[in-house]
CSV table of C-alpha atoms in Angstrom, one decimal:
chain,number,residue,atom,x,y,z
A,1,MET,CA,64.0,86.4,111.9
A,2,LYS,CA,64.9,83.1,110.1
A,3,LYS,CA,68.5,83.4,109.2
A,4,VAL,CA,69.8,83.5,105.6
A,5,PHE,CA,70.8,86.6,103.5
A,6,VAL,CA,72.7,87.1,100.3
A,7,PRO,CA,74.3,90.5,100.9
A,8,MET,CA,76.3,89.9,97.2
A,9,PHE,CA,72.9,90.5,95.6
A,10,ALA,CA,72.2,93.5,98.5
A,11,ALA,CA,73.2,96.2,95.9
A,12,SER,CA,74.7,98.7,97.7
A,13,ALA,CA,73.7,102.6,97.6
A,14,LEU,CA,76.9,102.9,94.9
A,15,LEU,CA,78.7,105.5,96.6
A,16,ALA,CA,81.9,103.3,96.3
A,17,GLY,CA,83.1,100.3,94.0
A,18,GLY,CA,81.4,97.6,95.2
A,19,TYR,CA,78.5,97.8,98.2
A,20,ASN,CA,80.9,99.9,100.5
A,21,ILE,CA,79.7,103.1,102.3
A,22,PRO,CA,82.7,104.9,103.1
A,23,GLU,CA,81.0,108.3,104.0
A,24,LYS,CA,79.9,108.2,107.8
A,25,SER,CA,80.1,111.7,109.4
A,26,VAL,CA,79.3,115.6,108.4
A,27,ASN,CA,83.1,115.8,107.9
A,28,ALA,CA,83.3,112.8,105.5
A,29,VAL,CA,80.7,113.6,103.6
A,30,ALA,CA,82.1,117.3,102.7
A,31,LEU,CA,85.6,116.1,102.3
A,32,SER,CA,84.7,113.0,100.2
A,33,SER,CA,86.3,110.7,103.1
A,34,ALA,CA,89.8,112.4,102.7
A,35,VAL,CA,89.7,112.2,106.3
A,36,VAL,CA,92.4,110.0,107.5
A,37,ALA,CA,95.9,112.2,108.3
A,38,HIS,CA,94.1,115.2,109.0
A,39,SER,CA,91.2,113.6,110.9
A,40,SER,CA,90.9,116.6,113.9
A,41,GLY,CA,87.1,115.5,114.2
A,42,VAL,CA,85.4,113.5,116.4
A,43,ASP,CA,85.1,111.1,113.3
A,44,SER,CA,88.6,110.3,114.0
A,45,ALA,CA,87.2,107.6,116.2
A,46,TYR,CA,86.3,105.5,113.2
A,47,TYR,CA,88.6,107.2,110.4
A,48,ASN,CA,91.9,106.9,112.0
A,49,PRO,CA,91.8,106.5,115.4
A,50,ALA,CA,95.6,107.1,116.2
A,51,ASN,CA,94.8,110.4,115.6
A,52,ILE,CA,92.7,110.8,119.0
A,53,SER,CA,96.0,110.6,120.6
A,54,PHE,CA,96.8,114.7,119.2
A,55,MET,CA,93.6,116.0,120.4
A,56,SER,CA,92.5,118.1,122.8
A,57,ASP,CA,91.7,116.6,126.3
A,58,GLY,CA,88.5,115.9,127.4
A,59,SER,CA,85.7,113.3,126.2
A,60,GLN,CA,84.1,114.1,123.0
A,61,MET,CA,81.0,112.7,120.8
A,62,GLU,CA,79.2,113.7,117.3
A,63,LEU,CA,75.8,112.7,116.2
A,64,ASP,CA,75.4,112.6,112.6
A,65,LEU,CA,72.2,111.5,110.4
A,66,ILE,CA,73.1,111.1,106.4
A,67,TYR,CA,70.3,111.2,103.9
A,68,ILE,CA,71.0,109.0,100.8
A,69,GLY,CA,69.1,109.5,97.7
A,70,LEU,CA,69.6,107.0,94.8
A,71,SER,CA,67.9,108.1,91.7
A,72,LYS,CA,66.2,105.4,89.1
A,73,VAL,CA,68.7,103.2,87.1
A,74,ASP,CA,67.6,102.8,83.8
A,75,TYR,CA,68.5,99.7,81.3
A,76,LYS,CA,68.2,99.2,77.9
A,77,GLY,CA,68.9,96.0,76.0
A,78,SER,CA,68.0,92.3,76.2
A,79,VAL,CA,67.6,90.4,79.2
A,80,THR,CA,68.1,86.2,79.4
A,81,THR,CA,66.1,84.6,82.2
A,82,LEU,CA,65.0,80.8,82.6
A,83,LEU,CA,61.9,81.7,79.8
A,84,GLY,CA,64.7,82.4,77.3
A,85,THR,CA,66.0,86.2,75.9
A,86,THR,CA,63.8,89.1,75.7
A,87,ASN,CA,64.4,91.5,73.6
A,88,GLY,CA,64.3,95.2,73.4
A,89,VAL,CA,63.8,96.2,77.2
A,90,ALA,CA,63.8,99.6,78.5
A,91,THR,CA,63.3,99.5,82.4
A,92,SER,CA,64.0,101.6,85.7
A,93,SER,CA,65.1,100.7,89.1
A,94,GLU,CA,62.9,102.3,92.1
A,95,LYS,CA,64.0,105.6,93.4
A,96,GLU,CA,65.2,105.2,96.7
A,97,ASP,CA,65.7,107.1,99.8
A,98,PHE,CA,67.5,106.4,103.1
A,99,LEU,CA,68.0,107.9,106.5
A,100,VAL,CA,71.3,106.3,108.0
A,101,PRO,CA,72.8,107.8,111.5
A,102,SER,CA,76.1,107.1,113.2
A,103,PHE,CA,77.8,107.8,116.1
A,104,HIS,CA,81.4,108.7,117.2
A,105,TYR,CA,83.1,108.8,120.8
A,106,ILE,CA,86.6,109.5,122.0
A,107,SER,CA,87.3,109.2,125.9
A,108,PRO,CA,89.7,111.3,127.9
A,109,LYS,CA,93.5,110.9,128.0
A,110,VAL,CA,94.6,108.3,130.5
A,111,GLY,CA,98.3,109.0,130.2
A,112,GLN,CA,99.4,107.7,126.9
A,113,VAL,CA,96.2,105.7,126.2
A,114,ARG,CA,93.0,106.8,124.9
A,115,TYR,CA,89.7,105.1,123.7
A,116,ALA,CA,87.3,105.8,121.1
A,117,LEU,CA,84.1,104.2,119.8
A,118,SER,CA,82.2,104.1,116.4
A,119,MET,CA,79.0,103.1,115.5
A,120,VAL,CA,78.3,103.4,111.5
A,121,SER,CA,76.6,101.2,108.6
A,122,PRO,CA,79.7,100.0,106.5
A,123,GLY,CA,78.1,99.3,103.4
A,124,GLY,CA,74.8,97.9,101.7
A,125,LEU,CA,71.5,99.5,101.2
A,126,SER,CA,69.3,98.5,98.2
A,127,LYS,CA,68.3,98.0,94.3
A,128,ARG,CA,65.0,97.2,93.5
A,129,TRP,CA,63.4,96.2,90.0
A,130,SER,CA,59.5,95.9,90.0
A,131,GLN,CA,59.1,95.2,86.3
A,132,GLN,CA,59.7,91.7,84.2
A,133,PRO,CA,62.2,90.4,83.3
A,134,ALA,CA,64.6,92.5,85.4
A,135,ALA,CA,62.7,91.0,88.3
A,136,ALA,CA,63.7,87.8,87.4
A,137,LEU,CA,67.2,88.2,88.4
A,138,SER,CA,66.8,90.5,91.1
A,139,GLU,CA,63.2,92.0,92.3
A,140,GLU,CA,64.8,93.1,95.6
A,141,PHE,CA,68.0,92.7,97.0
A,142,SER,CA,68.3,95.2,100.3
A,143,LEU,CA,71.0,95.2,102.8
A,144,GLN,CA,71.6,96.8,106.4
A,145,THR,CA,74.8,96.8,108.3
A,146,ILE,CA,75.9,98.3,111.6
A,147,GLU,CA,79.1,98.3,112.8
A,148,LEU,CA,80.3,98.9,116.4
A,149,ASN,CA,84.2,100.0,116.5
A,150,PRO,CA,85.7,100.3,119.8
A,151,SER,CA,89.5,101.3,119.4
A,152,VAL,CA,92.7,102.1,121.5
A,153,ALA,CA,95.4,104.4,120.7
A,154,TYR,CA,98.7,104.6,122.0
A,155,MET,CA,101.2,107.8,121.8
A,156,LEU,CA,104.3,106.8,121.8
A,157,ASN,CA,105.5,110.2,121.4
A,158,ASP,CA,104.9,114.0,120.2
A,159,LYS,CA,104.9,112.8,116.3
A,160,PHE,CA,103.7,109.3,116.4
A,161,SER,CA,100.8,107.1,117.8
A,162,LEU,CA,99.4,103.5,116.8
A,163,ALA,CA,96.0,102.3,117.5
A,164,ALA,CA,94.0,99.3,117.0
A,165,GLY,CA,90.5,98.1,117.2
A,166,LEU,CA,87.6,94.9,117.1
A,167,ARG,CA,85.1,95.5,114.2
A,168,MET,CA,81.7,94.0,115.0
A,169,VAL,CA,78.8,93.8,112.0
A,170,TYR,CA,75.5,93.3,112.5
A,171,SER,CA,74.1,92.6,109.0
A,172,SER,CA,70.3,91.9,107.8
A,173,GLY,CA,68.9,91.7,104.7
A,174,VAL,CA,66.2,90.3,102.0
A,175,VAL,CA,66.6,88.8,98.7
A,176,LYS,CA,64.2,88.2,96.4
A,177,ALA,CA,63.8,87.1,92.5
A,178,GLN,CA,60.6,85.2,90.7
A,179,ILE,CA,58.8,84.9,87.7
A,180,PRO,CA,55.4,84.3,88.4
A,181,THR,CA,53.9,80.6,88.7
A,182,VAL,CA,57.7,79.5,87.5
A,183,TYR,CA,59.8,80.1,90.4
A,184,LEU,CA,60.4,82.1,93.4
A,185,GLN,CA,63.3,82.5,96.0
A,186,LYS,CA,62.6,84.8,99.0
A,187,LEU,CA,65.5,85.0,101.8
A,188,GLU,CA,65.6,86.9,104.8
A,189,GLY,CA,68.2,86.7,107.5
A,190,ASP,CA,71.0,88.3,109.8
A,191,SER,CA,74.5,87.7,110.6
A,192,LEU,CA,77.1,88.8,113.2
A,193,ASP,CA,80.5,88.8,112.4
A,194,PHE,CA,83.8,90.0,113.2
A,195,GLY,CA,87.3,91.8,112.0
A,196,TYR,CA,89.8,94.5,113.3
A,197,ASN,CA,91.5,97.8,112.3
A,198,LEU,CA,95.1,99.0,112.8
A,199,ALA,CA,96.0,102.7,112.3
A,200,LEU,CA,98.8,104.6,112.8
A,201,ALA,CA,99.3,108.8,112.9
A,202,TYR,CA,102.9,110.5,112.0
A,203,LYS,CA,103.3,114.4,112.2
A,204,PRO,CA,107.0,114.9,111.3
A,205,THR,CA,106.4,118.6,111.3
A,206,LYS,CA,103.4,121.1,112.4
A,207,GLU,CA,102.6,121.9,108.8
A,208,VAL,CA,102.8,117.6,107.8
A,209,GLU,CA,100.4,114.9,109.1
A,210,VAL,CA,100.6,111.3,107.6
A,211,GLY,CA,98.0,108.8,108.6
A,212,VAL,CA,97.9,104.7,107.2
A,213,THR,CA,95.0,102.7,108.4
A,214,TYR,CA,94.0,99.2,107.5
A,215,ARG,CA,90.6,97.5,108.1
A,216,SER,CA,90.3,94.0,108.0
A,217,ASN,CA,88.0,91.5,106.1
A,218,ILE,CA,84.9,90.5,107.2
A,219,ASP,CA,83.7,87.1,105.9
A,220,LEU,CA,79.5,87.9,106.6
A,221,THR,CA,78.9,84.1,107.1
A,222,LEU,CA,74.8,83.4,107.2
A,223,ASP,CA,73.1,80.3,107.8
A,224,GLY,CA,69.0,79.6,107.7
A,225,ASP,CA,66.2,78.9,105.5
A,226,ALA,CA,65.2,80.0,102.1
A,227,ASP,CA,61.6,80.0,101.0
A,228,ILE,CA,61.3,78.3,97.1
A,229,TYR,CA,58.9,77.3,94.8
A,230,HIS,CA,59.9,76.0,91.3
A,231,MET,CA,57.2,74.6,89.0
A,232,ALA,CA,59.7,71.7,88.1
A,233,LEU,CA,59.8,70.1,91.4
A,234,ILE,CA,57.5,67.7,92.5
A,235,ASN,CA,56.7,69.3,95.5
A,236,PRO,CA,57.0,72.8,94.3
A,237,GLN,CA,56.9,75.1,97.6
A,238,ARG,CA,59.0,74.3,100.3
A,239,LYS,CA,61.3,76.0,102.7
A,240,VAL,CA,65.2,74.6,102.9
A,241,GLY,CA,68.2,75.2,105.0
A,242,VAL,CA,70.9,77.1,103.1
A,243,SER,CA,74.5,79.2,104.2
A,244,VAL,CA,76.4,81.1,102.3
A,245,SER,CA,79.7,83.2,103.0
A,246,VAL,CA,80.2,86.4,101.0
A,247,PRO,CA,83.5,89.5,102.2
A,248,LEU,CA,83.3,92.6,103.1
A,249,PRO,CA,86.8,93.3,101.6
A,250,ALA,CA,89.8,94.6,103.7
A,251,SER,CA,90.8,97.8,103.0
A,252,LEU,CA,94.4,100.1,103.0
A,253,ASN,CA,94.2,104.2,103.1
A,254,ILE,CA,97.2,105.9,103.1
A,255,ALA,CA,97.1,109.7,103.3
A,256,LEU,CA,99.2,113.2,103.4
A,257,ALA,CA,97.8,116.3,104.3
A,258,TYR,CA,99.9,119.3,104.3
A,259,THR,CA,98.8,122.6,106.5
A,260,ILE,CA,99.1,126.4,104.8
A,261,ALA,CA,99.6,129.1,107.1
A,262,GLU,CA,97.8,127.1,109.9
A,263,LYS,CA,94.7,127.9,108.4
A,264,THR,CA,94.5,125.5,104.9
A,265,THR,CA,94.6,121.7,105.1
A,266,VAL,CA,95.0,120.0,101.9
A,267,GLU,CA,94.6,116.2,101.7
A,268,PHE,CA,95.1,113.4,99.5
A,269,VAL,CA,94.4,109.6,100.3
A,270,TYR,CA,95.1,106.7,98.0
A,271,GLU,CA,92.7,104.0,98.8
A,272,ARG,CA,93.2,100.3,98.3
A,273,ASN,CA,90.2,98.1,98.2
A,274,PHE,CA,90.6,94.3,98.0
A,275,TRP,CA,87.6,92.7,95.9
A,276,SER,CA,89.6,89.8,94.5
A,277,SER,CA,88.5,88.1,97.8
A,278,TYR,CA,85.0,87.4,96.4
A,279,ASN,CA,85.2,85.1,93.8
A,280,SER,CA,82.4,83.0,93.7
A,281,LEU,CA,78.8,83.4,95.0
A,282,ASN,CA,77.8,79.4,96.2
A,283,PHE,CA,74.5,78.8,98.2
A,284,ASP,CA,74.6,75.4,100.0
A,285,PHE,CA,71.4,74.4,100.1
A,286,GLU,CA,70.8,71.3,102.9
A,287,ASP,CA,68.2,69.8,100.7
A,288,VAL,CA,69.1,68.2,97.6
A,289,VAL,CA,66.5,69.6,95.1
A,290,GLY,CA,67.1,73.0,96.5
A,291,GLU,CA,71.0,72.5,95.1
A,292,ALA,CA,69.8,71.2,92.1
A,293,VAL,CA,67.7,74.0,91.5
A,294,PHE,CA,69.4,77.1,93.1
A,295,GLY,CA,73.2,76.0,94.2
A,296,THR,CA,75.0,76.1,91.3
A,297,PRO,CA,78.2,78.3,91.9
A,298,SER,CA,78.2,81.8,90.4
A,299,LEU,CA,81.2,83.2,88.9
A,300,LYS,CA,81.7,86.8,90.9
A,301,ASP,CA,85.4,87.3,89.9
A,302,TRP,CA,85.6,90.5,91.4
A,303,SER,CA,88.7,92.9,91.3
A,304,ASP,CA,91.1,94.9,93.7
A,305,VAL,CA,90.6,98.6,92.8
A,306,SER,CA,91.9,102.2,93.8
A,307,ALA,CA,89.9,105.1,94.7
A,308,TYR,CA,91.8,108.9,94.9
A,309,ARG,CA,90.2,111.2,97.4
A,310,PHE,CA,90.9,114.8,97.7
A,311,GLY,CA,89.9,117.2,100.3
A,312,VAL,CA,91.0,120.7,101.2
A,313,THR,CA,89.6,122.4,105.1
A,314,HIS,CA,90.0,126.1,105.6
A,315,GLN,CA,89.5,126.9,108.9
A,316,LEU,CA,88.1,130.3,110.2
A,317,GLU,CA,87.1,131.9,113.3
A,318,LYS,CA,84.1,130.1,114.1
A,319,TYR,CA,83.4,128.2,111.0
A,320,LYS,CA,85.2,125.5,109.2
A,321,LEU,CA,85.2,125.0,105.5
A,322,MET,CA,85.5,121.8,103.3
A,323,ALA,CA,85.5,120.6,100.0
A,324,GLY,CA,86.6,117.4,98.2
A,325,ILE,CA,86.7,114.8,95.2
A,326,VAL,CA,86.6,111.2,94.6
A,327,PHE,CA,87.6,109.3,91.9
A,328,ASP,CA,86.1,105.4,92.2
A,329,ASN,CA,86.7,102.1,90.2
A,330,THR,CA,84.1,99.5,90.0
A,331,PRO,CA,85.2,95.9,91.0
A,332,ILE,CA,82.9,94.1,88.9
A,333,PRO,CA,84.4,92.9,85.6
A,334,GLU,CA,81.0,93.1,82.4
A,335,SER,CA,80.7,89.4,83.0
A,336,THR,CA,79.4,89.0,86.0
A,337,LEU,CA,77.6,92.7,86.3
A,338,GLY,CA,73.8,92.1,86.8
A,339,PRO,CA,70.8,94.2,87.7
A,340,GLU,CA,71.1,93.5,91.4
A,341,LEU,CA,74.5,95.8,91.4
A,342,PRO,CA,74.8,97.7,88.2
A,343,ASP,CA,78.4,99.0,89.1
A,344,SER,CA,80.7,101.5,87.3
A,345,ASP,CA,83.5,104.0,87.9
A,346,SER,CA,82.7,107.4,89.5
A,347,THR,CA,83.2,111.2,90.1
A,348,SER,CA,81.6,112.6,93.4
A,349,VAL,CA,82.1,116.1,94.4
A,350,SER,CA,81.4,117.3,98.0
A,351,VAL,CA,81.0,120.8,99.9
A,352,GLY,CA,80.1,121.3,103.8
A,353,MET,CA,80.8,123.4,107.0
A,354,ARG,CA,80.9,123.4,110.5
A,355,TYR,CA,79.8,126.0,113.1
A,356,GLN,CA,81.5,126.2,116.4
A,357,VAL,CA,78.6,127.4,119.0
A,358,ASN,CA,80.8,127.7,122.0
A,359,GLU,CA,83.7,125.7,123.3
A,360,LYS,CA,81.5,122.7,124.0
A,361,LEU,CA,79.0,122.7,121.1
A,362,ASP,CA,79.0,122.8,117.3
A,363,PHE,CA,77.0,121.6,114.4
A,364,GLY,CA,77.6,120.8,110.4
A,365,ILE,CA,76.0,120.4,107.3
A,366,SER,CA,77.5,118.8,104.7
A,367,THR,CA,76.5,117.5,101.1
A,368,LEU,CA,77.8,114.8,98.1
A,369,TYR,CA,77.0,114.2,94.6
A,370,SER,CA,77.8,110.9,92.7
A,371,MET,CA,77.9,110.8,89.0
A,372,ARG,CA,78.0,107.2,88.1
A,373,ASP,CA,79.2,106.3,84.3
A,374,ASP,CA,77.0,104.6,82.3
A,375,ARG,CA,77.8,100.9,82.0
A,376,LYS,CA,77.8,98.8,78.8
A,377,VAL,CA,76.9,95.2,79.5
A,378,ASN,CA,77.4,91.8,77.5
A,379,ASN,CA,77.1,89.1,79.3
A,380,SER,CA,75.2,85.7,79.4
A,381,HIS,CA,72.1,87.5,81.3
A,382,LEU,CA,72.6,90.6,80.0
A,383,SER,CA,73.1,92.7,76.7
A,384,GLY,CA,72.8,96.8,76.7
A,385,GLU,CA,73.6,99.4,78.9
A,386,PHE,CA,72.7,100.9,82.3
A,387,THR,CA,73.0,104.8,82.6
A,388,ASP,CA,71.9,107.4,85.1
A,389,SER,CA,72.6,106.0,88.4
A,390,ASN,CA,73.7,109.0,90.7
A,391,ILE,CA,73.5,109.5,94.0
A,392,LEU,CA,72.7,112.5,96.6
A,393,LEU,CA,74.3,112.9,100.0
A,394,VAL,CA,73.1,115.5,102.4
A,395,SER,CA,74.8,115.0,106.6
A,396,THR,CA,73.7,116.9,109.5
A,397,GLY,CA,75.8,116.7,112.5
A,398,ILE,CA,76.2,117.9,116.2
A,399,GLY,CA,79.5,117.9,118.2
A,400,TYR,CA,79.4,118.0,121.9
A,401,LYS,CA,82.7,118.3,124.4
A,402,PHE,CA,82.4,117.5,128.2
């Protein structure tokens, strides 16, 4: 595949503000990702690798499969393109369904050290508008990401542990926008980029657990080719080199968990996502004609935003019951909101359970429903309202100790 790809346009599953996907395991779906302080499952390898120091010895692994169903997003209002303004638009994006696998592994203890490995999807997915005039701005914007995240934890004492890891993110995607016979831009590509993660776990008492994690910003740096057509060009059809850089933002999680009577644990997570690193989108074409037609920098001006996560876990003899709720904010201002990512504030609720088959084997199932607020918009491209952008997640997983 020729390299180029524009992840900003790659509208996410809208599971979190921007294009993050925070849910990456059965427990995370069940608890609305409130799994940072009391992350006692194998998914601690990703959510707080410092916690693996306190888990039972021996190798552990978990394989999860998450179904993500995106409802059709409705838009009513006006749309402004190169051909002018179209009023009275009533259109919908395509309904989409995805299966997203994830894998987590924890090694046996080696003295005070323990290792972990996760393979997850940190962000992306898709938004498609097949009808004009929305297709003139975003006919297809799809993104797939795979993150490989090895970490190492060091246990300072029986109450305190630190961890650090390397983030390797592979991205691939397609961007397409067109007005038939007027213009077309189609970009395909991939990229491999790097970052890091840090974590700590502190257990001052048997009942109280504290977790703090930081995941670094990763600039998705793409360089390759783009197919463009524009009727105003002397040679309207051409392939040009182009590059672009877009952030996968840094995030900070601060969590507190409290266990009641050794069976019920309540956790609160404050999450801060640093989307202010996304100031503008700039296609850097190597061809001056491409620069003139598509190369004007586009202001994004996204903001840092917070999410508030609450989770409850109740442990029975063989069953673990879980539930959660999260309140999430969008980083996208009205001035730069578009059909490629019609993001809005949301409230999500979740439930799930795990069953311990024997000492080595367990399995789980969970579901999360995310309700997006309706979003009014009035900017240079749109004047109207996005509605009904809800999402369903269903996760199944199996864990094994050996």
